[in-house]
Coordinates of C-alpha atoms and ligand atoms in Angstrom, one line a residue:
M1 CA 0.0 0.0 0.0
N2 CA 1.2 3.5 -0.9
F3 CA 0.1 6.4 1.2
V4 CA 1.0 10.1 0.9
S5 CA 2.9 9.9 4.2
E6 CA 5.5 7.2 4.8
N7 CA 4.5 6.7 8.5
L8 CA 1.3 5.0 7.5
G9 CA 0.9 1.3 7.0
V10 CA -1.5 -1.6 7.0
N11 CA -1.4 -4.4 9.7
E12 CA -2.4 -8.1 9.4
Q13 CA -6.0 -7.2 10.2
G14 CA -6.1 -4.9 7.2
H15 CA -6.2 -1.8 9.5
L16 CA -4.5 1.5 8.9
T17 CA -1.5 2.1 11.2
I18 CA 0.2 5.4 12.0
G19 CA 3.7 5.2 13.5
G20 CA 3.0 1.5 13.9
V21 CA -0.2 2.0 16.0
D22 CA -3.5 0.6 14.9
V23 CA -5.9 3.5 14.1
L24 CA -8.9 1.5 15.2
T25 CA -7.4 1.0 18.6
L26 CA -7.0 4.8 18.9
K27 CA -10.6 5.3 17.7
E28 CA -11.8 2.8 20.3
K29 CA -9.9 4.5 23.1
Y30 CA -10.4 8.2 22.3
G31 CA -13.5 8.4 20.1
T32 CA -13.9 10.5 16.9
P33 CA -13.2 12.9 15.4
L34 CA -9.6 12.6 16.5
Y35 CA -6.4 14.2 15.4
V36 CA -3.5 11.7 15.6
M37 CA 0.1 13.0 15.2
D38 CA 3.2 10.9 14.8
E39 CA 5.7 12.4 17.3
D40 CA 8.6 10.4 16.0
M41 CA 8.1 11.8 12.5
I42 CA 7.8 15.3 13.9
R43 CA 11.1 14.9 15.7
T44 CA 12.8 13.5 12.6
H45 CA 11.7 16.5 10.6
L46 CA 12.8 18.9 13.4
R47 CA 16.2 17.2 13.4
T48 CA 16.5 17.3 9.6
Y49 CA 16.1 21.1 9.6
R50 CA 18.3 21.6 12.6
D51 CA 21.1 19.5 11.3
A52 CA 20.9 20.8 7.7
L53 CA 21.1 24.4 8.8
N54 CA 24.0 23.6 11.0
T55 CA 25.8 21.7 8.3
Y56 CA 25.3 24.1 5.4
Y57 CA 26.0 27.3 7.4
N58 CA 28.8 25.9 9.6
G59 CA 26.9 26.0 12.8
N60 CA 25.6 29.6 12.1
G61 CA 22.0 28.7 11.4
L62 CA 18.8 28.2 13.3
A63 CA 15.5 26.6 12.3
Q64 CA 12.4 28.0 14.1
F65 CA 9.2 26.1 14.0
A66 CA 6.3 28.3 12.7
S67 CA 4.0 27.5 15.6
K68 CA 0.9 28.7 13.8
A69 CA 0.9 25.4 11.9
F70 CA 0.3 23.5 15.1
C71 CA 0.5 25.2 18.4
T72 CA 0.1 23.4 21.7
K73 CA 2.1 23.2 24.9
Y74 CA 3.3 19.7 24.1
M75 CA 4.4 20.6 20.6
C76 CA 6.4 23.6 22.0
S77 CA 8.2 21.3 24.4
I78 CA 9.1 18.9 21.6
V79 CA 10.6 21.8 19.6
A80 CA 12.5 23.0 22.7
E81 CA 13.9 19.5 23.4
E82 CA 15.1 19.3 19.8
G83 CA 16.9 22.6 20.1
L84 CA 15.0 24.6 17.5
G85 CA 13.6 28.1 17.9
L86 CA 9.9 29.1 17.7
D87 CA 8.1 31.6 15.6
V88 CA 4.9 33.0 17.1
V89 CA 2.4 35.5 15.6
S90 CA 0.1 36.4 18.5
G91 CA 0.0 36.9 22.2
G92 CA -1.9 33.5 22.4
E93 CA 0.9 31.6 20.7
L94 CA 3.5 33.4 22.8
Y95 CA 1.5 32.5 25.9
T96 CA 1.4 28.9 24.9
A97 CA 5.1 28.8 24.3
L98 CA 6.0 30.5 27.6
S99 CA 3.5 28.2 29.5
A100 CA 5.6 25.3 28.1
Q101 CA 8.8 26.9 29.4
F102 CA 10.0 27.5 25.9
P103 CA 13.2 29.6 26.1
A104 CA 12.2 33.2 25.4
D105 CA 15.5 34.1 23.7
K106 CA 14.7 31.6 21.0
I107 CA 11.3 33.0 20.2
C108 CA 10.7 35.2 17.2
F109 CA 7.5 37.4 17.3
H110 CA 5.7 38.1 14.0
G111 CA 2.6 39.8 12.9
N112 CA 1.4 42.8 10.8
N113 CA -0.6 44.4 13.6
K114 CA 0.8 43.4 17.0
T115 CA -1.2 45.2 19.6
K116 CA 0.5 47.3 22.3
D117 CA -0.5 44.7 24.8
E118 CA 1.1 42.0 22.8
L119 CA 4.3 44.0 22.4
T120 CA 4.4 44.8 26.1
F121 CA 3.9 41.1 26.9
A122 CA 6.6 40.1 24.4
I123 CA 9.2 42.7 25.4
G124 CA 8.4 42.2 29.1
H125 CA 9.2 38.5 28.7
D126 CA 12.5 39.1 26.9
V127 CA 11.4 37.6 23.6
G128 CA 14.5 37.1 21.5
T129 CA 13.5 38.8 18.3
I130 CA 10.6 41.0 17.1
V131 CA 10.0 41.0 13.4
V132 CA 9.1 44.6 12.6
D133 CA 6.3 44.9 10.1
N134 CA 5.8 48.7 9.8
I135 CA 7.1 52.0 11.0
Y136 CA 4.4 52.6 13.6
E137 CA 5.4 49.4 15.2
L138 CA 9.0 50.3 15.3
E139 CA 8.1 53.4 17.2
Q140 CA 5.9 51.5 19.6
I141 CA 8.6 48.9 20.3
D142 CA 11.1 51.7 21.2
I143 CA 8.6 53.4 23.5
I144 CA 7.6 50.2 25.3
A145 CA 11.1 48.9 25.6
A146 CA 12.2 52.2 27.1
K147 CA 9.4 52.0 29.6
L148 CA 10.4 48.5 30.6
G149 CA 14.1 49.4 30.6
K150 CA 15.0 47.0 27.9
V151 CA 16.8 47.0 24.5
Q152 CA 14.8 44.9 22.0
N153 CA 16.5 43.0 19.2
V154 CA 14.6 43.4 15.9
I155 CA 14.7 42.2 12.4
F156 CA 12.7 43.8 9.5
R157 CA 10.1 42.1 7.4
I158 CA 10.9 42.8 3.8
K159 CA 8.8 42.2 0.7
P160 CA 11.5 40.8 -1.7
G161 CA 9.2 41.2 -4.7
I162 CA 8.9 37.5 -5.3
D163 CA 5.5 35.9 -4.9
A164 CA 5.4 32.1 -4.8
H165 CA 2.0 31.3 -3.4
T166 CA 1.3 28.9 -6.3
H167 CA 3.3 26.2 -8.0
D168 CA 4.9 28.9 -10.2
F169 CA 6.5 32.0 -8.8
I170 CA 6.3 35.5 -10.2
M171 CA 8.5 38.5 -9.7
T172 CA 6.6 41.7 -9.6
G173 CA 7.8 45.2 -9.2
Q174 CA 5.6 46.0 -6.3
I175 CA 3.9 43.1 -4.6
D176 CA 0.6 43.8 -3.1
S177 CA 0.9 42.4 0.4
K178 CA -0.1 43.5 3.9
F179 CA 3.1 42.2 5.3
G180 CA 6.3 44.1 5.6
F181 CA 8.3 46.9 3.9
A182 CA 8.7 47.2 0.1
L183 CA 12.2 47.2 -1.3
E184 CA 11.7 49.1 -4.6
T185 CA 10.2 52.2 -3.1
G186 CA 13.0 52.7 -0.7
E187 CA 10.5 52.1 2.2
A188 CA 12.6 49.2 3.5
L189 CA 15.9 51.2 3.5
S190 CA 14.4 54.2 5.3
A191 CA 12.8 51.9 7.9
V192 CA 16.2 50.3 8.7
E193 CA 17.7 53.8 8.8
A194 CA 15.1 54.9 11.3
V195 CA 16.5 52.3 13.8
K196 CA 19.6 54.4 14.2
D197 CA 18.0 57.0 16.5
K198 CA 16.0 54.4 18.5
K199 CA 17.9 53.9 21.8
N200 CA 15.9 50.9 22.9
I201 CA 16.1 48.9 19.7
C202 CA 19.0 46.9 18.4
Y203 CA 19.1 46.1 14.7
K204 CA 19.9 42.5 14.0
G205 CA 18.8 41.8 10.5
L206 CA 16.1 41.0 7.9
H207 CA 13.3 38.7 7.3
C208 CA 11.2 37.5 4.4
H209 CA 8.6 34.8 3.7
I210 CA 7.5 34.3 0.1
G211 CA 4.5 32.0 0.4
S212 CA 3.5 28.5 1.3
Q213 CA 3.3 25.0 -0.1
I214 CA 6.1 25.8 -2.6
F215 CA 7.8 22.9 -4.4
D216 CA 10.4 24.6 -6.4
V217 CA 13.9 25.7 -5.1
D218 CA 14.3 28.6 -7.5
P219 CA 12.0 31.2 -5.8
F220 CA 13.9 30.6 -2.6
R221 CA 17.2 31.0 -4.3
E222 CA 16.1 34.1 -6.0
T223 CA 14.8 35.5 -2.7
A224 CA 18.1 34.8 -1.0
K225 CA 19.9 36.7 -3.8
V226 CA 17.6 39.8 -3.5
M227 CA 18.0 39.8 0.3
M228 CA 21.8 39.5 0.2
A229 CA 21.9 42.5 -2.2
F230 CA 19.8 44.5 0.2
I231 CA 22.2 43.6 3.1
K232 CA 25.0 45.0 0.9
E233 CA 23.0 48.2 0.3
I234 CA 22.4 48.6 4.0
K235 CA 26.1 48.2 4.6
D236 CA 27.1 50.7 1.9
S237 CA 24.5 53.4 2.5
L238 CA 23.8 53.2 6.2
D239 CA 27.1 51.6 7.5
L240 CA 25.0 49.0 9.4
D241 CA 26.0 45.3 9.7
T242 CA 23.3 42.7 9.2
E243 CA 23.9 39.8 11.5
E244 CA 20.8 37.7 10.8
L245 CA 18.8 36.8 7.7
D246 CA 15.6 34.9 8.2
L247 CA 14.4 33.3 5.0
G248 CA 11.0 32.2 6.3
G249 CA 9.2 28.9 5.6
G250 CA 6.9 27.6 2.9
F251 CA 8.2 24.2 1.8
G252 CA 5.6 22.0 0.2
I253 CA 4.4 18.7 1.3
R254 CA 2.5 15.8 -0.3
Y255 CA -1.3 16.0 0.3
V256 CA -2.2 14.0 -2.8
E257 CA -0.3 11.6 -5.0
S258 CA 0.6 14.3 -7.6
D259 CA 2.4 16.6 -5.1
D260 CA 6.1 16.1 -5.4
P261 CA 8.1 17.8 -2.7
I262 CA 11.9 17.7 -2.6
S263 CA 13.7 16.7 0.5
Y264 CA 14.2 19.6 2.9
D265 CA 17.9 19.3 3.3
L266 CA 18.4 19.5 -0.5
Y267 CA 16.5 22.7 -0.5
I268 CA 18.6 24.1 2.3
K269 CA 21.8 23.0 0.5
A270 CA 20.7 24.8 -2.7
V271 CA 19.8 28.0 -0.9
S272 CA 23.1 27.9 1.1
E273 CA 25.1 27.8 -2.1
E274 CA 23.3 30.8 -3.3
V275 CA 23.8 32.7 -0.1
K276 CA 27.5 31.9 0.0
A277 CA 28.0 32.8 -3.7
Q278 CA 26.3 36.1 -3.1
A279 CA 28.4 36.8 0.0
E280 CA 31.5 36.3 -2.0
A281 CA 30.4 38.3 -5.0
L282 CA 29.3 41.2 -2.9
D283 CA 32.2 41.0 -0.4
I284 CA 30.0 40.8 2.7
S285 CA 30.0 38.1 5.3
V286 CA 27.4 35.3 5.5
P287 CA 24.9 36.3 8.1
K288 CA 23.4 33.8 10.6
I289 CA 20.6 32.1 8.6
L290 CA 17.3 31.5 10.2
M291 CA 14.3 29.6 8.7
E292 CA 10.7 29.1 9.8
P293 CA 9.3 25.9 8.4
G294 CA 5.8 25.1 9.7
R295 CA 3.7 22.9 7.5
S296 CA 6.5 20.6 6.3
I297 CA 7.3 19.6 9.9
V298 CA 3.9 18.7 11.1
A299 CA 1.5 18.2 8.2
P300 CA 2.7 14.8 7.0
A301 CA 2.8 13.6 10.6
G302 CA -0.9 14.0 11.2
I303 CA -4.2 12.3 10.3
T304 CA -7.8 13.0 11.3
V305 CA -9.9 10.0 12.2
Y306 CA -13.7 10.2 11.6
E307 CA -16.6 7.8 11.6
V308 CA -18.9 7.6 8.6
G309 CA -22.5 8.4 9.7
C310 CA -24.3 8.3 6.3
V311 CA -23.8 7.5 2.7
K312 CA -26.1 9.4 0.3
E313 CA -26.2 8.5 -3.3
I314 CA -27.5 11.1 -5.8
P315 CA -28.0 9.1 -8.9
N316 CA -25.8 10.2 -11.9
I317 CA -24.4 13.0 -9.9
R318 CA -22.3 11.9 -6.9
T319 CA -22.3 10.0 -3.7
Y320 CA -21.8 11.9 -0.4
V321 CA -20.1 10.2 2.5
S322 CA -20.8 12.3 5.7
V323 CA -18.4 12.1 8.6
D324 CA -18.7 13.3 12.2
G325 CA -16.4 16.3 11.7
G326 CA -15.8 18.7 8.8
M327 CA -15.0 22.4 8.4
A328 CA -14.9 23.0 12.2
D329 CA -11.9 20.7 12.5
N330 CA -10.5 21.2 9.0
P331 CA -11.5 24.5 7.3
R332 CA -8.9 24.3 4.5
Y333 CA -11.2 23.0 1.8
I334 CA -13.9 25.6 2.4
M335 CA -11.2 28.4 2.8
Y336 CA -9.1 27.7 -0.3
G337 CA -10.1 24.5 -1.9
A338 CA -7.3 22.5 -0.4
E339 CA -6.9 18.9 -1.6
Y340 CA -6.5 15.9 0.6
S341 CA -6.5 12.1 0.3
A342 CA -8.4 9.6 2.5
V343 CA -8.2 6.0 3.6
L344 CA -10.8 3.7 5.3
A345 CA -8.9 2.6 8.3
N346 CA -10.9 -0.6 8.7
K347 CA -10.6 -1.5 5.0
A348 CA -7.0 -0.2 4.4
D349 CA -6.1 -3.4 2.5
K350 CA -9.0 -3.1 0.1
T351 CA -8.7 -1.5 -3.4
S352 CA -9.9 2.1 -3.7
D353 CA -12.2 1.6 -6.7
C354 CA -15.1 3.9 -5.8
T355 CA -15.4 7.7 -5.9
Y356 CA -17.1 9.7 -3.1
T357 CA -17.4 13.2 -2.0
V358 CA -16.5 13.3 1.7
A359 CA -18.7 15.9 3.5
G360 CA -18.7 17.2 7.1
K361 CA -21.7 17.6 9.5
C362 CA -21.8 21.5 9.5
C363 CA -24.7 23.5 8.2
E364 CA -23.0 24.8 5.1
S365 CA -23.1 23.1 1.7
G366 CA -19.5 24.0 1.2
D367 CA -18.6 21.9 4.2
I368 CA -16.6 19.4 2.2
L369 CA -13.4 17.6 3.2
I370 CA -12.6 16.0 -0.2
E371 CA -14.2 16.0 -3.6
N372 CA -13.9 12.8 -5.6
A373 CA -12.0 10.8 -3.0
K374 CA -11.0 7.3 -4.2
L375 CA -12.1 4.8 -1.5
P376 CA -13.2 1.2 -1.3
K377 CA -17.0 0.7 -1.0
V378 CA -18.0 2.8 2.0
E379 CA -20.5 1.7 4.6
V380 CA -22.0 3.4 7.7
G381 CA -19.7 2.9 10.7
D382 CA -16.5 2.8 8.6
T383 CA -13.5 4.7 10.0
L384 CA -12.5 7.3 7.5
C385 CA -9.1 9.0 7.8
V386 CA -8.1 12.2 6.1
L387 CA -4.3 12.2 5.6
A388 CA -1.6 14.8 6.1
T389 CA -3.8 17.0 8.4
G390 CA -1.0 17.7 10.9
A391 CA -0.7 21.4 9.9
Y392 CA -3.3 24.2 9.9
N393 CA -6.1 21.8 11.0
Y394 CA -6.1 21.8 14.8
S395 CA -4.7 25.3 14.8
M396 CA -7.5 26.5 12.5
A397 CA -10.3 24.6 14.2
S398 CA -13.3 26.4 15.4
N399 CA -16.5 25.8 17.4
Y400 CA -18.7 26.5 14.5
N401 CA -22.2 25.0 15.1
R402 CA -21.0 24.8 18.7
I403 CA -19.1 21.6 17.9
P404 CA -16.4 20.8 20.5
R405 CA -12.9 20.6 19.1
P406 CA -11.5 17.1 18.8
A407 CA -8.7 15.7 21.0
V408 CA -5.1 15.4 19.8
V409 CA -3.2 12.2 20.4
M410 CA 0.5 11.7 19.8
V411 CA 2.0 8.3 19.0
S412 CA 5.6 7.5 19.6
G413 CA 7.5 4.2 19.8
G414 CA 4.2 2.3 19.4
Q415 CA 2.6 4.1 22.4
D416 CA -0.1 6.7 22.3
K417 CA -0.4 9.8 24.5
L418 CA -3.2 12.3 24.8
V419 CA -1.8 15.8 24.4
V420 CA -4.9 17.9 24.0
K421 CA -8.2 16.9 25.6
R422 CA -11.4 16.7 23.7
E423 CA -13.6 19.7 24.4
T424 CA -16.8 19.2 26.2
Y425 CA -20.2 21.0 25.8
E426 CA -19.2 22.7 29.1
D427 CA -16.1 24.0 27.4
V428 CA -18.2 25.3 24.6
I429 CA -20.4 27.5 26.9
K430 CA -17.7 28.3 29.5
N431 CA -17.5 32.0 28.5
D432 CA -21.2 32.6 28.0
L433 CA -22.7 34.8 30.6
Ligands
LIG501 C1 3.1 30.9 7.7 C2 4.5 31.4 7.9 C3 5.5 30.5 8.0 C4 5.4 29.0 7.9 O1 5.0 28.6 6.6 P1 4.8 27.1 6.2 O2 4.3 27.1 4.8 O3 3.9 26.5 7.2 O4 6.2 26.5 6.3 C5 6.8 31.0 8.3 N1 7.0 32.3 8.4 C6 6.0 33.2 8.3 C7 6.3 34.7 8.5 C8 4.7 32.8 8.0 O5 3.7 33.7 7.9

């Protein structure tokens, strides 16, 4: 059997396994819907990034997990144990990290509209780096840091003029994005210049992030080139040294058979060659390189387990299979038509020769998980698993229709462990007055 993620298999009973654990056993123990994550695979991915950055940048690199992909206390502790940094984009993510005793100096705080409260919280807790998005924020950071008697390290978010949100990438003169400072207009350079008279801010470097689910190395190389040239410009015209260059995340993963990602370390190698070549050509030193992978660390490690509640055939049109979850636990189809593949965990050894549309239980006709999923003949009570749901599923889940969020279970070394409890109806009403 070939699945999109290599941690999935089929045992003698014909059941789907994840990290060697029978999915039906987990269903029995924890109920459905259920997020299951393979901790061993997550750790392997974290180590791959950590080691590749160390190798290709001679120890002067750091991978930071983009926690928005999957943010829980347990995940933050895994990241800390493996020695990576963490990227957070809100007070809530920062609070989660600090609650897990994540080392603050290895946290990088993002966002295009951080509130004063969030900035005060971050600076007060000695967050390692704040990624400055706009000039108002730069001023706020200086004021808040002064009030707290701190000097805050910052890097600037730059729009490198490369847009790679799709399978192709485009270079535009002026990208239309709410994030960061534009290069071509001189906005970026004057923002960096503005740091010079800010006593409570220390300039560390630059950041960029060109998109997500990218399969091609070229846009990343092109971005590295643009950023290195800007570092040179900053040196020449402002006489400022850039110690850090954060190249963001965005590496693609396999959701469906046709997705063809390259291995992460090959990508890092290719980009490092570009960075080093540019450093030599421009006669500047290679900065510390940071990266922020999110999806590629956790997405392939997770599945969502559902039970089939009804099968509805609409003759000559399609057959709907409805499961006991949907857009509340996975809004990615309804938000942007994301594609997934599915397996029947109790019939994992059977041939997938039927076509179904897998629908959720929410009151929206767009509440679909997969259109035209290939599955064996589906019956009520079957256990349907959507694959590669480890990123942007739990973290994007809602209580729409007042549906309690599912539990999250991690498997490791053949053992399972509950890391997020299933919400109860009590949880759903707990803030109602
Ligand atoms: C979303 C995001 C990431 C992570 O992107 P992935 O596609 O999950 O790897 C990294 N950095 C920034 C600034 C982001 O917004």
